[in-house]
CSV table of C-alpha atoms and ligand atoms in Angstrom, one decimal:
chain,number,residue,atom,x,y,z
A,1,UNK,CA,0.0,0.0,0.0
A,2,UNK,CA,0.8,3.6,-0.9
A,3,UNK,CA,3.1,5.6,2.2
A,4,UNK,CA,1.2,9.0,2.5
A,5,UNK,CA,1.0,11.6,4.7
A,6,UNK,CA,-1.7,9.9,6.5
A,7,UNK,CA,0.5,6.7,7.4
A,8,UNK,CA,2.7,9.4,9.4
A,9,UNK,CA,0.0,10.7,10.9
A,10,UNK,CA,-1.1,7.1,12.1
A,11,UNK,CA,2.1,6.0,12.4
A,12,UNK,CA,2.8,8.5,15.1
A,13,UNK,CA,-0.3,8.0,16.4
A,14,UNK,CA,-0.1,4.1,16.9
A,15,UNK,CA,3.8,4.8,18.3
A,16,UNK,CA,4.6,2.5,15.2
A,17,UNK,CA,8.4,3.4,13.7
A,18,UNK,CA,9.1,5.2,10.0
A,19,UNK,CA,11.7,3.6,8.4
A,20,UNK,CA,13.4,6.5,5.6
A,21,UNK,CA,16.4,6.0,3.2
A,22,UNK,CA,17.7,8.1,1.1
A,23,UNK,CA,18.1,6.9,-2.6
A,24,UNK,CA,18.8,8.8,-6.0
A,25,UNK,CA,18.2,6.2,-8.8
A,26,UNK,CA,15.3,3.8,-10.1
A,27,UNK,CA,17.1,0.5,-9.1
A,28,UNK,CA,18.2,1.3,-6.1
A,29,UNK,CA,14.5,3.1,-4.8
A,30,UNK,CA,13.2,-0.3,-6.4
A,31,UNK,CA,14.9,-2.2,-3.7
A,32,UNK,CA,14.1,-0.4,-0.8
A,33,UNK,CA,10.4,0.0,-2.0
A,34,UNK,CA,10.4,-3.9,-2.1
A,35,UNK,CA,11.9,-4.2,1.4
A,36,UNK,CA,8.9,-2.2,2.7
A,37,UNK,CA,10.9,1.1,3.3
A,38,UNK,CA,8.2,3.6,4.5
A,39,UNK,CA,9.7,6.6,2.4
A,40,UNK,CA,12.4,7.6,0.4
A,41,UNK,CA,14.6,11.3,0.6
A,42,UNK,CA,16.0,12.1,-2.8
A,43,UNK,CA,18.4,14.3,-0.4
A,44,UNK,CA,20.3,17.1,-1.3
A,45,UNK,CA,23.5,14.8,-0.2
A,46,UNK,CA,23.1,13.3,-3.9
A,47,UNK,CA,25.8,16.1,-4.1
A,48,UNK,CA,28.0,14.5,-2.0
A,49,UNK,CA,27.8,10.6,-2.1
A,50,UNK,CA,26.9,10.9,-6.1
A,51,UNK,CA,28.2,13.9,-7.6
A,52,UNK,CA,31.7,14.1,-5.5
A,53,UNK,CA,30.8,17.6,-4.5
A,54,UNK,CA,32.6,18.6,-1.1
A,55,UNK,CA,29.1,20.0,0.6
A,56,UNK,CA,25.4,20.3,-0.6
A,57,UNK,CA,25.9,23.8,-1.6
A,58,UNK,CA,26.3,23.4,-5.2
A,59,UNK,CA,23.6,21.0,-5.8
A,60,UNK,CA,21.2,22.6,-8.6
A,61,UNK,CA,17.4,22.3,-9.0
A,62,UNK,CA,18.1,20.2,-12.2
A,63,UNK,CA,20.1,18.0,-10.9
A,64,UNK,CA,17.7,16.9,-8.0
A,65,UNK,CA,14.8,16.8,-10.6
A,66,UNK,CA,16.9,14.3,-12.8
A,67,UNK,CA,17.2,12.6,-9.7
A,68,UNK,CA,13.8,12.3,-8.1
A,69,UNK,CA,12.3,11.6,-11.5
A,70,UNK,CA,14.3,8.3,-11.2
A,71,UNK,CA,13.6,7.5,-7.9
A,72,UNK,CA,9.8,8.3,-8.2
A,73,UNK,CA,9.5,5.7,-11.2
A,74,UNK,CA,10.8,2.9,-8.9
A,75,UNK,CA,9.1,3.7,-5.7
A,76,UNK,CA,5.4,2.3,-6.4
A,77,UNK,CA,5.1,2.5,-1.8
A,78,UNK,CA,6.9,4.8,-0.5
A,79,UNK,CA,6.5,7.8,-0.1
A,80,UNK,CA,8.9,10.1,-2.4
A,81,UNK,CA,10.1,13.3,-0.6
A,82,UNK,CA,12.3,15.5,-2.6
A,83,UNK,CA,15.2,17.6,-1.3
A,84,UNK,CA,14.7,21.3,-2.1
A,85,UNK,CA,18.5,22.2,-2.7
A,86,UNK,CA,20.2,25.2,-1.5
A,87,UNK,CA,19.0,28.6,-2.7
A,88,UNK,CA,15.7,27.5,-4.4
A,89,UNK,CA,13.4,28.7,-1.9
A,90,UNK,CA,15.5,31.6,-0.2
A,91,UNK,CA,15.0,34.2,-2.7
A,92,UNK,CA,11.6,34.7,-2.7
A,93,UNK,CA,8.4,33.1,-1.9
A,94,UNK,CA,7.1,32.6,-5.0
A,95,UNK,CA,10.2,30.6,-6.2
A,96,UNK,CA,9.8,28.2,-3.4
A,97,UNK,CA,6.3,27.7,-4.3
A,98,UNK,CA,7.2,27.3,-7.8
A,99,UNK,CA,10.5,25.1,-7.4
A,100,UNK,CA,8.5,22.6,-4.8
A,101,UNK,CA,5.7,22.5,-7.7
A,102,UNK,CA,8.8,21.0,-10.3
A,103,UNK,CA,9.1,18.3,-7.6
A,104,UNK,CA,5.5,17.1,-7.8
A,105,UNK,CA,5.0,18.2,-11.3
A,106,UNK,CA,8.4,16.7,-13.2
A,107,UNK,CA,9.6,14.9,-10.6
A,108,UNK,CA,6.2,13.1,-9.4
A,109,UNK,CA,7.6,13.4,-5.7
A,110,UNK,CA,5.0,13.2,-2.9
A,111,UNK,CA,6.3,15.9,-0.9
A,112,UNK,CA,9.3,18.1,-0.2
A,113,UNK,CA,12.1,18.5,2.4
A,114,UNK,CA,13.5,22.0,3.2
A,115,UNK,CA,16.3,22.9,5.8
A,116,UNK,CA,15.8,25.4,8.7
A,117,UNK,CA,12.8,26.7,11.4
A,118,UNK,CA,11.2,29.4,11.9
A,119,UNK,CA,12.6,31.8,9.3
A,120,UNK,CA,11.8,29.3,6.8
A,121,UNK,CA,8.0,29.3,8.1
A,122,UNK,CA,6.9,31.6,5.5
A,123,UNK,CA,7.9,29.2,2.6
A,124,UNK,CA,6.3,26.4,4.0
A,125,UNK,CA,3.3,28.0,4.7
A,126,UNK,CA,3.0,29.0,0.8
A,127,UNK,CA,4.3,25.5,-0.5
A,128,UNK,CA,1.6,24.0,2.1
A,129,UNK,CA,-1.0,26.3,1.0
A,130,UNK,CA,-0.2,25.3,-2.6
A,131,UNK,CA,-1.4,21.7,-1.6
A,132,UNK,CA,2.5,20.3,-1.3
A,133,UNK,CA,3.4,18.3,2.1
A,134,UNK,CA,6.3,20.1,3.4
A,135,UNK,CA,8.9,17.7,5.8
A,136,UNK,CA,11.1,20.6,7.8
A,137,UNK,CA,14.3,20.2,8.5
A,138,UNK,CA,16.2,21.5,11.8
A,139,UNK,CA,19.3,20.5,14.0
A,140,UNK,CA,22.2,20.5,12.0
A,141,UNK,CA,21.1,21.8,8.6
A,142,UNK,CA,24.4,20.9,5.9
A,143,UNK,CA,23.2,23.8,3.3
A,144,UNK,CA,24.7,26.1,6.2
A,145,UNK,CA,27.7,24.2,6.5
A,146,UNK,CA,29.4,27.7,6.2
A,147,UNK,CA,27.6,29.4,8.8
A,148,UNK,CA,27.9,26.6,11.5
A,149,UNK,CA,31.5,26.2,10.3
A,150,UNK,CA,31.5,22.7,9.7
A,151,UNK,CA,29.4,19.6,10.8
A,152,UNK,CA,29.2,20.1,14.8
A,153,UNK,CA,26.2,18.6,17.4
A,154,UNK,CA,23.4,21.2,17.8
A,155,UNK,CA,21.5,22.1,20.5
A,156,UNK,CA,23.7,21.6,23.7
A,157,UNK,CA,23.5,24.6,25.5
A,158,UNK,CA,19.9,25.7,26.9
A,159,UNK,CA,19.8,28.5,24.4
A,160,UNK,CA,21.0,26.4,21.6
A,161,UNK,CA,17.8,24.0,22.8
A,162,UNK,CA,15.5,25.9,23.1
A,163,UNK,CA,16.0,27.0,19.8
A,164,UNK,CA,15.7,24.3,18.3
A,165,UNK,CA,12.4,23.2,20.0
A,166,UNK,CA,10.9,26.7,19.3
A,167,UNK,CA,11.5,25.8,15.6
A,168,UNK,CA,10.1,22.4,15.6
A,169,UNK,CA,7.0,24.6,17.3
A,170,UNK,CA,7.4,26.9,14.3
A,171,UNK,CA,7.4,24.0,11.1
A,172,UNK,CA,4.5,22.2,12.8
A,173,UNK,CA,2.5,25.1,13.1
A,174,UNK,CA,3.8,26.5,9.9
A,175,UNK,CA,2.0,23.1,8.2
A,176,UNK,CA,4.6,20.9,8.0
A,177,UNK,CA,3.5,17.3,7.8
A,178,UNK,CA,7.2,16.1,10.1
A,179,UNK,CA,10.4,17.3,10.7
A,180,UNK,CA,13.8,15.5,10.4
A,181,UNK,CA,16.0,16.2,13.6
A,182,UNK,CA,20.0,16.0,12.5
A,183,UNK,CA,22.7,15.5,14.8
A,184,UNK,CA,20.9,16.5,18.2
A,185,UNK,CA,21.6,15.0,21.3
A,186,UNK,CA,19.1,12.0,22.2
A,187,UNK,CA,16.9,13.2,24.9
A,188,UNK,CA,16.5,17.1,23.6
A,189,UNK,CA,15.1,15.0,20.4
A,190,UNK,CA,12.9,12.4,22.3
A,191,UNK,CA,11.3,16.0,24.1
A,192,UNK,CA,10.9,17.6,21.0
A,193,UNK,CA,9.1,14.1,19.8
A,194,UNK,CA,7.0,13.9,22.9
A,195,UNK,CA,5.8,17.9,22.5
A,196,UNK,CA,5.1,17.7,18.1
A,197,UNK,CA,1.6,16.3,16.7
A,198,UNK,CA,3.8,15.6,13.8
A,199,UNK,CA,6.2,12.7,12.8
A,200,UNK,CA,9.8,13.8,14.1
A,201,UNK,CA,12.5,11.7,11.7
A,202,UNK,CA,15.9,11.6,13.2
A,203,UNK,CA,19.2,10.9,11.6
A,204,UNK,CA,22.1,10.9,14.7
A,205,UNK,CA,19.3,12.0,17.5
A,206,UNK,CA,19.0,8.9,18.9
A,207,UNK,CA,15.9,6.3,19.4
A,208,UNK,CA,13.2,8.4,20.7
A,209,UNK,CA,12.3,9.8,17.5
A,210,UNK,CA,9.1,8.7,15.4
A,211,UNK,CA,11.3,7.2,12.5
A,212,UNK,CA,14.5,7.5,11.5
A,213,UNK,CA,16.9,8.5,8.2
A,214,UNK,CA,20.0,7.2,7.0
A,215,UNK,CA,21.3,8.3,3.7
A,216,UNK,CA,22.0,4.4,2.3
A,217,UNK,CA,25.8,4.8,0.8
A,218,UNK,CA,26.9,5.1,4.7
A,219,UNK,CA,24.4,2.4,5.5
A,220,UNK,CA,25.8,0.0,2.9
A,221,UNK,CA,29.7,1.3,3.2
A,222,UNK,CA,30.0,2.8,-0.1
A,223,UNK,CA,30.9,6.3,0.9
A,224,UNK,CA,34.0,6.4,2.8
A,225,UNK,CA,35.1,10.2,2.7
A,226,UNK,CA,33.1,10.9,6.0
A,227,UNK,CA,31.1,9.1,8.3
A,228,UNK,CA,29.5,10.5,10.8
A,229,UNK,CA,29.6,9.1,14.2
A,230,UNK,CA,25.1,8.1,13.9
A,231,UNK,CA,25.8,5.8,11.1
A,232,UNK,CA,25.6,2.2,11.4
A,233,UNK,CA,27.2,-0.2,8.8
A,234,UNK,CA,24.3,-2.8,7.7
A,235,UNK,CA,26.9,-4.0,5.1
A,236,UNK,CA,30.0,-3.4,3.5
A,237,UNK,CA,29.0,-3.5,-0.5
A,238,UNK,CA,31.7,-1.0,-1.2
A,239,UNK,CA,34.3,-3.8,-0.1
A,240,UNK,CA,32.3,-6.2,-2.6
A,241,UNK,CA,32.2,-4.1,-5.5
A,242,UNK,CA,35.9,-3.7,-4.9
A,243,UNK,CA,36.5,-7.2,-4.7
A,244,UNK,CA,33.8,-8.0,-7.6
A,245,UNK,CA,36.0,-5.0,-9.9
A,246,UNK,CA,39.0,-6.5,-9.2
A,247,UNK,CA,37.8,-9.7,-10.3
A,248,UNK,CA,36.7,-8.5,-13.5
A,249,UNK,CA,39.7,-6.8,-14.2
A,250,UNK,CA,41.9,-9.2,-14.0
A,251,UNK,CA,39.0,-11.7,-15.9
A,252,UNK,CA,39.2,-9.2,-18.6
A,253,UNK,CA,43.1,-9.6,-18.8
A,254,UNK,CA,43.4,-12.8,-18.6
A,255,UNK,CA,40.6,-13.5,-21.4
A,256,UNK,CA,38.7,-15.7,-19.4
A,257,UNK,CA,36.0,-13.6,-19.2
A,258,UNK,CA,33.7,-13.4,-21.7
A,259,UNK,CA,33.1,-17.1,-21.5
A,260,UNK,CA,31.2,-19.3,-24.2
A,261,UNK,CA,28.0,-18.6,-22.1
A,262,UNK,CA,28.5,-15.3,-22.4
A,263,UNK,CA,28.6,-15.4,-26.1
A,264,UNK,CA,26.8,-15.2,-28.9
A,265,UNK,CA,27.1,-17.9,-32.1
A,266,UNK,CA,27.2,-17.7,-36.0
A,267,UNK,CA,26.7,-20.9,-38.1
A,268,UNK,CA,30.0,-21.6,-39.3
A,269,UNK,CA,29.1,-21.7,-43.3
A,270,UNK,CA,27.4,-18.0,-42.8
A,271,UNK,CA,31.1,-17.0,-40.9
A,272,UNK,CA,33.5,-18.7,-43.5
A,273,UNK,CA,31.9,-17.1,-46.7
A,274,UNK,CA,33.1,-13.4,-44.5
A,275,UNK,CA,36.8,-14.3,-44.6
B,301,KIV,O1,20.2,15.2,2.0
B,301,KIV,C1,20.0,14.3,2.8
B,301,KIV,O2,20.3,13.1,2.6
B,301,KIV,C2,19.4,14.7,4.1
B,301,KIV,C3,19.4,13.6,5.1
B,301,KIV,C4,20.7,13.6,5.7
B,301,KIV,C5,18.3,13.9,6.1
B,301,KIV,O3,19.0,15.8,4.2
């Protein structure tokens, strides 16, 4: 059955987990949509664990439409949620309205992410208003890498806290359907969890959230340039792909692959009258 905004709703209400990966291609949002994931983030990280860009910052509204197109054709369950990339809903409110409307329009997403609280509450509001389910985004927020001056814990002074609830007050007010909660110490998440109507989804803020995130290259091991200190290793496929290039690499040189079942045949009399 469908994810929707209602099955958050529910979910939370039951006290029944979200489970959320991120994905960026059809084959890959195929698998996780077979495996019963609850919803999947085309994130804005696509820029780091796909492009090889150093931070999100550079990541274009293009280049997530390309990708959520992808991952909306292979998701028939989930729920698609696309990552509104840095700079296309600061500028005005009328081009957040109208990039969030290329995510549902071109990109078929079911809803869309955008990072920050309460001075990103007029933007939701519109993109709500506009009949698109908003997910907020608060904690550490990577698109202001520059202003936080790198990737640091949020929220560990009171003031820092109580920031970061009063936001989480602000996006659910603002309309926003949940909120992810990024790199926030456990039990100032599990408050913020117990005080929202709306689904919290946390990604290194511990286990009282409603759901959680992982973004599934540091899940799998297949992104080694950083790895944050929340992720947990489910598998290492970048150490079989490795293994599996190696293979073929040396298979290649050593001409014994392709094999005969591997090949395709020609009646001898059709390939002798060609010499
Ligand atoms: O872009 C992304 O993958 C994200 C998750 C880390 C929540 O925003």
């Amino acid at each position: 059955m469908k994810n929707t905004v209602l099955t958050f709703a529910k979910a939370k209400q039951e006290g029944t987990k979200i489970s959320m990966l991120t994905a960026y291609d059809y084959s890959t949002a195929k698998l996780m949509d077979e495996a019963g994931i609850n919803s999947i983030l085309v994130g804005d990280s696509v820029g780091n664990v796909m492009l090889g860009y150093e931070d999100t910052t550079p990541v274009t509204m293009d280049e997530m439409i390309h990708h959520v197109k992808a991952v909306s054709r292979g998701a028939k369950n989930a729920l698609v949620i696309g990552d509104m990339p840095f700079m296309s809903y600061h500028t005005s409110i009328a081009d957040a309205v109208a990039n969030a409307g290329r995510f549902i329009k071109e990109g078929r997403a079911n809803a869309v992410k955008l990072e920050g609280g309460a001075s990103v509450c007029p933007q939701i509001r519109a993109i709500v208003d506009a009949g698109i389910p908003v997910c907020a985004h608060i904690g550490l927020t990577p698109q202001s890498i520059n202003a936080f001056g790198g990737h640091r814990v949020q929220g560990k002074t009171e003031e820092a806290a109580k920031k970061i609830i009063e936001d989480a007050l602000a996006v659910q007010e603002a309309g926003a359907f949940a909120v992810v909660m990024e790199a926030i110490p456990e039990k100032l998440a599990t408050l913020i969890t117990q005080k929202l109507d709306i689904v919290t989804i946390g990604i290194g803020a511990g286990n009282g959230c409603d759901g959680q995130v992982l973004v599934y290259q540091d899940m799998l091991g297949m992104f080694s340039d950083f790895t944050p200190k929340f992720v947990k290793r489910y598998a290492n496929i970048g150490e079989i792909m490795t293994e599996a290039f190696k293979q073929y690499d040396a298979e290649v040189k050593d001409t014994s692959f392709p094999a005969k079942e591997h090949t395709y045949k020609i009646d001898d009399e059709v390939i002798e009258k060609l010499y």
